[in-house]
Amino acid sequence: MLAYLKQVYEAWINYPRREGEVIRGQYQIERFLGMGSYGLTYLCLDKHSGQEVVAKQAKPSKGQLGRDLLRREATIMNQLEHPSIPKCYTSFEESKRLYMITEYIQGRTVEDLIFERGARFEEKDALQFIRQLLNIVQFIHEHDVVHLDIRIPNVIVHGNHMSLIDFGLAARLGEPARITIDADDELIRRRTVHVTSDLYAIGHFLLYMLYSTYESSHDQEEVIRGWEEELSISTQTKQMIRKLLQIDPPYANVQACLEELDTVLV
Ligand SMILES: Nc1ncnc2c1ncn2[C@@H]1O[C@H](COP(=O)(O)OP(=O)(O)OP(=O)(O)O)[C@@H](O)[C@H]1O
């Protein structure tokens, strides 16, 4: 009963703001984009600049933790000035709610491209794509930050341009755990702040892209096989994925991975 009441209360306090409402007299809500684990995200019109921007609000039910994470996200994004990372414009409180305003990235996520648009990435295309992504991640690591949430819904593609979004879980390398975490937030505690975490995620990212061309044969009885058997890809690419996924000794850093990738791409 208590758990049910908690659920009802959280749904009520997390209820998104309506379209048309204006945040701090400047950001008019055009569309609710979604509710993540720690935040509510809106597409807004900045009435001062006439530009579309993204407003992320700390999720009220997460209390201080949600606010701390959003503040940390804004601090980290402010340190990462790169054409493939959304700019953080400002953050502020309004009526005890914390908001962060960032650049709106046009385009489609890789998840949408594969699962909604039916995009297919051949081996070479997938590797070239991963090369671009590695360049962004290398920049982030050079700034002593680890993203920790590199997944196909967090990469947006617009023409030939790619952007990495959602720095909500990003952390500084070697950062001591400063945030008190309750039972619901176990996930964060288990993540290790090390560059290999991002490389591991890129291994999975690459597998998603490569599986976009995979067709299982329905004639035979369904047999569960691993990716190494199922995917028709070169031995070199398989070796790279094994290192990314830490099946074999992992790359020490992004540079080592890029160097090997370049030998595969020639
Ligand atoms: N800067 C941005 N530009 C364009 N779209 C964005 C931007 N930031 C977030 N989005 C989109 O808004 C939606 C909600 O994003 P948000 O990061 O709040 O939650 P999530 O990704 O659904 O969950 P979680 O943060 O728990 O992974 C997603 O569809 C995401 O693609």
XYZ file of C-alpha atoms and ligand atoms in Angstrom:
297
model
C 0.000 0.000 0.000
C 2.820 2.350 0.973
C 4.698 1.512 -2.248
C 1.540 2.251 -4.268
C 1.070 5.607 -2.551
C 4.739 6.443 -3.199
C 4.216 5.617 -6.893
C 1.125 7.825 -7.152
C 2.896 10.673 -5.365
C 5.982 10.407 -7.621
C 3.854 10.328 -10.779
C 2.121 13.472 -9.541
C 5.270 15.469 -8.663
C 7.058 14.309 -11.841
C 4.146 15.298 -14.063
C 5.671 17.216 -17.008
C 4.929 20.878 -17.575
C 2.468 21.673 -20.344
C 3.127 22.869 -23.884
C 2.954 26.635 -24.115
C 4.131 27.252 -20.529
C 7.107 29.578 -20.290
C 10.058 28.756 -18.041
C 11.570 31.819 -16.341
C 9.793 34.136 -18.773
C 12.084 33.048 -21.626
C 11.785 29.394 -22.617
C 8.415 28.466 -24.069
C 7.715 24.726 -23.976
C 6.973 23.377 -27.467
C 7.097 19.667 -26.736
C 7.870 17.263 -23.918
C 10.759 15.119 -25.203
C 10.879 12.531 -22.475
C 11.485 11.519 -18.908
C 14.839 9.937 -18.111
C 15.960 8.367 -14.871
C 16.905 11.725 -13.340
C 15.378 14.393 -15.520
C 12.490 15.660 -17.605
C 13.434 17.039 -21.003
C 11.559 19.625 -23.091
C 12.041 21.191 -26.481
C 11.576 24.946 -25.974
C 11.605 28.131 -27.963
C 14.027 30.670 -26.530
C 11.908 33.804 -26.895
C 14.992 36.046 -26.672
C 17.040 34.427 -29.443
C 14.224 32.827 -31.460
C 16.208 29.530 -31.356
C 14.983 26.121 -30.285
C 16.734 24.874 -27.155
C 16.459 21.908 -24.812
C 15.439 22.425 -21.176
C 16.278 19.627 -18.793
C 14.622 19.718 -15.388
C 15.874 17.714 -12.423
C 13.288 15.025 -11.686
C 11.432 16.214 -8.572
C 11.066 12.682 -7.126
C 14.866 12.307 -7.096
C 15.192 15.227 -4.678
C 18.717 16.391 -3.898
C 20.341 13.583 -5.918
C 18.540 14.681 -9.104
C 19.619 18.267 -8.490
C 23.246 17.313 -7.765
C 23.399 15.216 -10.921
C 21.942 17.984 -13.099
C 24.409 20.513 -11.626
C 27.263 18.132 -12.295
C 26.012 17.533 -15.858
C 25.990 21.307 -16.478
C 29.507 21.731 -15.015
C 30.881 18.913 -17.165
C 29.158 20.132 -20.348
C 30.526 23.630 -19.758
C 34.040 22.193 -19.826
C 33.487 20.368 -23.108
C 33.381 22.822 -25.966
C 33.172 20.734 -29.111
C 31.038 20.909 -32.303
C 29.674 17.421 -31.597
C 28.647 18.085 -27.993
C 25.585 20.228 -27.201
C 26.465 23.600 -25.707
C 25.218 24.260 -22.210
C 23.805 27.808 -22.199
C 22.730 28.282 -18.609
C 21.247 26.643 -15.547
C 18.964 28.202 -12.939
C 16.247 27.593 -10.397
C 12.649 28.632 -10.802
C 10.025 27.882 -8.148
C 12.437 25.451 -6.460
C 12.875 23.531 -9.731
C 16.347 23.253 -11.257
C 16.742 23.621 -15.034
C 19.619 23.371 -17.492
C 19.282 24.918 -20.958
C 21.312 23.369 -23.786
C 21.619 23.471 -27.537
C 18.947 21.506 -29.417
C 20.537 18.965 -31.743
C 18.596 18.359 -34.949
C 18.565 14.927 -36.514
C 17.792 11.338 -35.640
C 19.297 9.051 -33.048
C 21.107 5.934 -34.253
C 18.411 3.948 -32.446
C 15.685 5.607 -34.579
C 17.734 5.176 -37.733
C 18.121 1.437 -37.205
C 14.785 0.521 -35.627
C 12.391 3.035 -37.181
C 13.994 3.967 -40.469
C 15.471 0.524 -41.154
C 18.989 1.900 -41.772
C 21.599 -0.742 -42.554
C 25.272 -0.254 -41.758
C 27.734 -2.390 -43.694
C 31.009 -3.194 -41.936
C 33.014 -0.369 -43.488
C 30.277 2.236 -42.897
C 29.889 1.100 -39.302
C 33.657 1.341 -38.713
C 33.821 4.799 -40.265
C 30.952 5.864 -38.056
C 32.695 4.463 -34.967
C 35.835 6.327 -35.981
C 33.963 9.643 -35.779
C 32.444 8.649 -32.460
C 35.873 7.686 -31.091
C 37.185 11.133 -32.014
C 34.478 12.764 -29.889
C 35.134 10.355 -27.022
C 38.873 10.992 -27.251
C 38.207 14.705 -26.834
C 36.064 13.980 -23.761
C 38.706 11.715 -22.202
C 41.422 14.324 -22.865
C 39.349 16.581 -20.619
C 39.418 13.910 -17.893
C 35.751 13.101 -18.333
C 34.156 9.719 -19.001
C 30.682 9.735 -20.603
C 29.449 6.413 -19.144
C 26.266 6.330 -21.212
C 27.368 5.835 -24.823
C 24.396 4.085 -26.402
C 22.560 4.230 -29.731
C 19.794 6.554 -28.379
C 22.452 9.048 -27.268
C 24.074 9.650 -30.648
C 22.226 11.984 -33.032
C 23.014 12.058 -36.739
C 22.202 14.967 -39.038
C 23.544 14.517 -42.575
C 27.251 13.798 -42.113
C 27.358 15.347 -38.687
C 27.176 13.359 -35.478
C 26.573 14.538 -31.901
C 26.889 12.796 -28.584
C 24.211 13.830 -26.073
C 23.131 13.026 -22.507
C 25.975 13.703 -20.105
C 23.700 12.831 -17.177
C 25.926 9.994 -15.992
C 29.252 11.523 -17.054
C 31.936 11.656 -14.383
C 35.445 12.976 -13.947
C 38.216 10.410 -14.145
C 39.254 9.314 -10.675
C 36.446 11.334 -9.114
C 35.579 10.148 -5.601
C 31.927 9.178 -5.168
C 30.437 12.343 -3.700
C 26.778 11.637 -4.068
C 24.669 9.663 -1.624
C 22.911 6.968 -3.556
C 19.772 5.142 -2.451
C 18.684 1.625 -3.345
C 16.938 2.762 -6.578
C 20.178 4.233 -7.840
C 22.395 1.191 -7.472
C 23.275 1.468 -11.180
C 25.460 4.510 -10.738
C 27.454 3.086 -7.865
C 28.383 0.039 -9.892
C 29.818 2.056 -12.771
C 33.575 2.421 -12.594
C 35.046 5.733 -13.649
C 37.595 4.535 -16.156
C 38.125 5.142 -19.884
C 37.620 1.449 -20.652
C 33.953 1.813 -19.603
C 33.343 4.039 -22.640
C 35.343 1.741 -24.906
C 33.270 -1.220 -23.702
C 30.104 0.740 -24.540
C 31.496 1.520 -28.005
C 31.983 -2.235 -28.534
C 28.256 -2.740 -27.947
C 27.451 0.283 -30.097
C 29.418 -1.242 -32.973
C 27.642 -4.580 -32.554
C 24.235 -2.838 -32.798
C 25.332 -1.203 -36.035
C 26.692 -4.440 -37.496
C 23.566 -6.393 -36.513
C 21.507 -3.932 -38.567
C 22.434 -5.991 -41.650
C 21.977 -9.380 -40.003
C 19.169 -11.600 -41.215
C 18.500 -14.739 -39.201
C 17.603 -17.738 -41.334
C 14.071 -18.839 -40.533
C 14.382 -22.133 -42.462
C 16.547 -23.750 -39.846
C 15.682 -24.390 -36.270
C 16.598 -21.320 -34.239
C 20.039 -21.910 -32.759
C 21.502 -19.393 -30.354
C 24.939 -18.428 -31.627
C 27.287 -15.714 -30.484
C 28.032 -12.542 -32.473
C 31.343 -13.976 -33.694
C 29.507 -16.752 -35.508
C 26.493 -14.755 -36.582
C 28.162 -11.690 -38.077
C 29.949 -11.963 -41.407
C 32.746 -9.515 -40.654
C 36.517 -9.504 -41.022
C 38.788 -11.165 -38.478
C 40.392 -7.782 -37.745
C 37.034 -6.240 -36.846
C 36.225 -9.239 -34.630
C 39.563 -8.778 -32.862
C 38.798 -5.114 -32.299
C 35.386 -5.902 -30.847
C 36.902 -8.559 -28.556
C 39.268 -5.902 -27.154
C 36.490 -3.316 -26.825
C 34.309 -5.814 -24.973
C 37.289 -6.816 -22.805
C 37.120 -10.461 -23.875
C 40.766 -9.959 -24.879
C 43.086 -7.526 -23.040
C 41.455 -4.107 -23.640
C 42.839 -0.989 -25.336
C 44.580 1.276 -22.846
C 42.916 4.334 -24.373
C 40.974 5.658 -27.349
C 44.169 6.456 -29.276
C 45.227 2.782 -29.245
C 41.807 1.798 -30.580
C 41.890 4.506 -33.283
C 45.330 3.348 -34.457
C 44.106 -0.218 -34.892
C 40.892 0.967 -36.543
C 42.903 2.900 -39.105
C 44.788 -0.245 -40.101
C 41.428 -1.987 -40.663
C 40.011 0.919 -42.665
C 42.870 1.287 -45.180
N 20.369 18.290 -26.761
C 19.409 17.527 -27.303
N 19.032 17.719 -28.577
C 18.050 16.964 -29.131
N 17.367 15.996 -28.478
C 17.706 15.763 -27.197
C 18.734 16.502 -26.548
N 18.842 16.057 -25.269
C 17.928 15.074 -25.135
N 17.232 14.880 -26.290
C 16.158 13.905 -26.530
O 15.205 14.035 -25.492
C 14.698 12.767 -25.096
C 14.793 12.622 -23.586
O 16.163 12.641 -23.233
P 16.694 12.365 -21.784
O 18.163 12.317 -21.864
O 16.083 13.282 -20.827
O 16.084 10.985 -21.374
P 16.323 9.523 -21.893
O 17.477 9.482 -22.843
O 15.003 9.043 -22.403
O 16.658 8.742 -20.553
P 18.004 8.619 -19.692
O 18.528 10.016 -19.466
O 17.577 7.943 -18.443
O 18.938 7.805 -20.532
C 15.488 11.720 -25.879
O 14.670 11.265 -26.942
C 16.677 12.469 -26.443
O 17.032 12.000 -27.725
